[in-house]
Amino acid sequence: MLKFTGLITTAITFGLSLTLTGCSGPSLDELVVGDQRTTEEITRNGARHPVETLGFFDVQPHHTVVEIWPGGGWYAGILAPYLKKDGHYIAAHFDPESPAAFFRRSQAAFVERLKHHDGFTNTVVTIMAPPEKLDIAPSASADRVLTFRNVHNWMHNQSEQAVFNAFFAALKSGGILGVVEHRAPESFSYEQMVSSGYVKESYVIELAQKAGFELLGRSEINRNPRDTKQYVNGVWTLPPTLRVVDEQRDAMLNIGESDRMTLKFLKP
């Protein structure tokens, strides 16, 4: 395992390796439909394009990758086994002592999931609870920091810049930050972004550049032109949340998941 000093809250180190020493590990194409993932997770592959997205972020099996707020483990089920043999997967999750019951339950369920498949062996779980707890990994230790649909959450307590600064600190020089986020129209105000869950692409770029990153590339892998971004319940109107009355459900399912930016940034 990668060695850490004083930052780690939980380390899952059970079971045997998926692959024998000297053998190549499973490919991303194999893992996205593997038995370590749930049927529900696999059905969302078409909306989230995990192979193409991780390819755009140039995630390699030998990398140390920090995933930010992995939730139930949608991407963890791909990344943990992909990195298990030659790399390291770090899940910067919610605080298990958070006053918010949702955060405590989510973190506990994630840790419990890690115990039930060999693909999660050697996963390391750290805490990210901005603005106070931001030691997601040792300084300059990560090859990749990845965050999927999270930026809007940090805007509720205006901690987003502190979070991006923490990403910069965790990455090695030459490391890449990968961001997937619900994309707001550029006309949205800060208040509209917070209430809707959609964030302007220009604002994400601004946060990254203020932290010290350089914009390395953009992709339209996760674009959805059917998303109007004008809903009473914001992005949570769309699947998978579907915060709608029954008669709106089919229409929202037809739109699909949100229109998303996919950006990568370089730490010089």
XYZ file of C-alpha atoms in Angstrom:
268
model
C 0.000 0.000 0.000
C 0.923 3.609 -0.420
C 2.215 5.002 2.860
C 0.360 7.840 4.538
C 1.125 9.680 7.744
C -1.748 10.825 9.918
C -4.251 11.610 7.164
C -6.114 8.366 6.674
C -9.356 7.594 8.427
C -9.950 4.093 7.078
C -7.904 1.636 5.050
C -9.555 -1.431 3.568
C -6.895 -4.114 3.161
C -8.633 -7.475 2.982
C -8.834 -10.359 0.551
C -6.607 -11.378 -2.323
C -5.619 -9.594 -5.490
C -7.843 -9.897 -8.542
C -4.795 -10.691 -10.648
C -1.603 -12.638 -10.178
C 1.725 -10.859 -9.945
C 3.058 -10.246 -13.416
C -0.386 -10.470 -15.062
C -2.158 -7.491 -16.502
C -5.238 -6.329 -14.620
C -8.778 -6.026 -15.977
C -9.462 -3.366 -18.586
C -11.877 -0.493 -18.157
C -14.162 -2.093 -20.750
C -14.334 -5.226 -18.610
C -14.744 -3.398 -15.321
C -17.663 -1.176 -16.316
C -19.814 -4.320 -16.686
C -18.103 -6.371 -13.961
C -19.825 -8.154 -11.087
C -18.333 -5.707 -8.581
C -20.874 -3.156 -9.850
C -24.620 -3.198 -9.362
C -27.093 -3.647 -12.192
C -28.347 -0.108 -11.573
C -24.824 1.278 -11.909
C -24.220 -0.592 -15.142
C -27.455 0.739 -16.666
C -26.139 4.297 -16.203
C -23.002 3.660 -18.290
C -24.727 5.020 -21.375
C -25.448 8.343 -19.683
C -22.084 8.750 -17.940
C -19.594 7.282 -20.445
C -17.083 6.039 -17.858
C -14.582 4.467 -20.270
C -14.429 7.561 -22.458
C -14.356 9.919 -19.466
C -11.521 8.111 -17.679
C -9.708 7.873 -20.999
C -9.994 11.635 -21.437
C -8.509 12.083 -17.961
C -5.730 9.621 -18.972
C -6.134 7.434 -15.901
C -3.535 4.657 -15.983
C -3.420 1.436 -13.892
C -0.233 2.510 -12.085
C -1.595 5.883 -10.988
C -2.515 7.096 -7.526
C -6.042 8.426 -8.009
C -8.093 10.399 -5.495
C -11.820 10.385 -6.130
C -13.695 13.165 -4.347
C -16.953 12.344 -2.566
C -17.574 9.000 -4.309
C -21.053 8.640 -2.770
C -22.287 5.091 -3.123
C -19.316 4.107 -5.264
C -20.479 4.458 -8.868
C -16.965 5.226 -10.102
C -15.258 3.414 -7.209
C -16.491 0.127 -8.643
C -14.428 0.867 -11.742
C -11.439 2.711 -10.327
C -10.650 0.567 -7.288
C -10.143 -2.716 -9.186
C -8.483 -0.926 -12.107
C -5.837 0.542 -9.799
C -5.579 -2.345 -7.347
C -2.583 -4.200 -8.778
C -0.161 -1.420 -9.680
C -1.748 1.809 -8.458
C -3.678 3.233 -5.520
C -7.306 4.279 -5.166
C -8.109 6.868 -2.503
C -11.733 7.737 -1.757
C -12.032 11.189 -0.164
C -15.445 10.663 1.380
C -17.769 12.400 3.830
C -16.902 12.832 7.477
C -18.141 9.788 9.464
C -18.628 12.155 12.415
C -20.538 14.769 10.432
C -23.570 16.359 12.125
C -25.449 15.592 8.889
C -27.036 12.141 9.101
C -26.966 11.737 5.304
C -23.183 12.147 5.248
C -22.696 9.638 8.070
C -24.955 7.048 6.446
C -23.389 7.471 3.010
C -19.838 7.114 4.306
C -20.736 4.053 6.385
C -22.497 2.371 3.464
C -19.506 3.029 1.205
C -17.059 1.512 3.692
C -19.348 -1.482 4.134
C -19.479 -2.006 0.372
C -15.705 -2.231 0.225
C -15.811 -5.410 2.327
C -17.820 -7.433 -0.146
C -15.676 -7.738 -3.269
C -11.962 -8.395 -3.755
C -11.818 -5.589 -6.299
C -11.911 -3.053 -3.476
C -8.902 -4.478 -1.655
C -6.429 -1.798 -0.531
C -8.867 1.047 -1.057
C -7.989 3.914 1.258
C -10.712 6.188 2.620
C -9.954 9.745 3.715
C -12.148 12.622 4.873
C -13.117 15.698 2.927
C -15.415 18.006 4.871
C -14.807 21.565 3.684
C -13.786 24.039 4.773
C -12.214 22.461 7.889
C -11.124 18.974 6.739
C -9.282 19.014 3.431
C -6.391 16.561 3.865
C -7.585 14.295 1.072
C -4.132 12.796 0.433
C -0.498 13.505 1.308
C 0.899 16.605 -0.349
C 2.047 16.105 -3.961
C 1.237 12.374 -3.892
C -1.556 11.954 -6.453
C -1.352 11.511 -10.213
C -5.056 12.250 -10.649
C -7.771 13.931 -8.614
C -11.254 13.292 -10.003
C -14.576 14.818 -9.045
C -17.919 13.899 -10.567
C -20.948 16.203 -10.133
C -19.806 17.771 -6.861
C -18.816 21.407 -7.390
C -22.325 22.751 -6.769
C -22.373 21.078 -3.336
C -19.387 23.080 -2.073
C -20.998 26.324 -3.146
C -23.637 26.016 -0.430
C -21.089 27.099 2.182
C -18.810 28.938 -0.248
C -15.989 26.446 0.251
C -15.404 25.696 -3.438
C -12.155 27.659 -3.736
C -10.700 25.984 -0.640
C -11.576 22.607 -2.159
C -9.836 23.373 -5.453
C -6.810 24.568 -3.485
C -6.784 21.191 -1.715
C -6.852 19.409 -5.077
C -3.804 21.378 -6.160
C -1.946 20.518 -2.945
C -2.652 16.788 -3.283
C -1.464 16.472 -6.897
C 2.078 15.927 -8.067
C 3.589 18.390 -10.489
C 2.314 17.202 -13.856
C -0.761 15.672 -12.258
C -4.258 16.151 -13.662
C -7.493 17.313 -12.076
C -10.558 15.907 -13.832
C -13.924 17.608 -13.325
C -17.360 16.508 -14.475
C -20.147 18.898 -13.428
C -23.688 19.885 -14.359
C -23.272 22.761 -16.815
C -25.203 26.004 -16.277
C -25.913 28.630 -18.921
C -23.301 31.388 -18.713
C -26.110 33.802 -17.828
C -26.719 32.147 -14.438
C -25.940 34.147 -11.304
C -24.124 32.632 -8.331
C -27.451 32.289 -6.536
C -28.978 30.472 -9.509
C -26.050 28.077 -9.599
C -26.434 27.260 -5.911
C -30.186 26.728 -6.090
C -30.232 24.781 -9.379
C -27.167 22.556 -9.003
C -25.864 23.721 -12.403
C -22.499 25.543 -12.487
C -21.078 27.748 -15.219
C -18.121 26.241 -17.047
C -16.322 29.586 -16.843
C -16.705 29.548 -13.055
C -15.166 26.079 -12.693
C -12.249 27.184 -14.866
C -11.847 30.305 -12.739
C -11.736 28.235 -9.529
C -9.112 25.916 -10.974
C -6.943 28.706 -12.327
C -7.067 30.593 -9.021
C -5.809 27.424 -7.334
C -2.841 27.331 -9.741
C -4.061 24.935 -12.443
C -3.801 25.355 -16.195
C -6.735 24.314 -18.398
C -5.527 21.294 -20.359
C -8.619 20.297 -22.276
C -12.401 20.111 -22.607
C -14.570 17.282 -23.852
C -18.224 17.019 -24.853
C -18.361 13.334 -23.851
C -21.047 14.070 -21.266
C -22.998 16.708 -23.207
C -26.794 16.436 -23.323
C -28.463 19.041 -25.569
C -31.938 17.874 -24.467
C -31.381 19.311 -20.983
C -33.135 22.702 -20.813
C -31.713 23.489 -17.319
C -34.938 25.258 -16.432
C -36.680 23.211 -13.766
C -38.412 24.148 -10.532
C -36.384 21.539 -8.671
C -33.124 22.216 -10.496
C -30.910 19.427 -11.748
C -32.549 17.036 -9.277
C -35.605 17.036 -11.539
C -33.713 14.812 -13.981
C -32.657 11.195 -13.472
C -31.387 9.615 -11.392
C -33.040 11.741 -8.659
C -36.309 12.450 -10.543
C -37.769 14.947 -8.073
C -41.005 15.251 -10.078
C -44.675 14.399 -9.931
C -45.635 11.150 -11.646
C -46.998 12.745 -14.816
C -43.614 14.432 -15.476
C -41.544 11.323 -14.944
C -41.571 9.983 -18.511
C -40.666 13.388 -19.944
C -37.673 13.704 -17.602
C -36.549 10.162 -18.366
C -36.700 11.050 -22.057
C -34.374 14.022 -21.438
C -31.965 11.806 -19.520
C -29.196 12.862 -17.159
C -27.954 16.443 -17.080
C -25.808 18.256 -19.611
C -22.290 18.105 -18.165
C -18.968 19.769 -18.737
C -15.899 17.520 -18.721
C -12.711 19.457 -18.027
C -9.128 18.540 -17.240
C -6.532 20.747 -15.636
C -2.790 20.412 -15.260
C -0.767 21.161 -12.141
C 2.422 22.703 -13.585
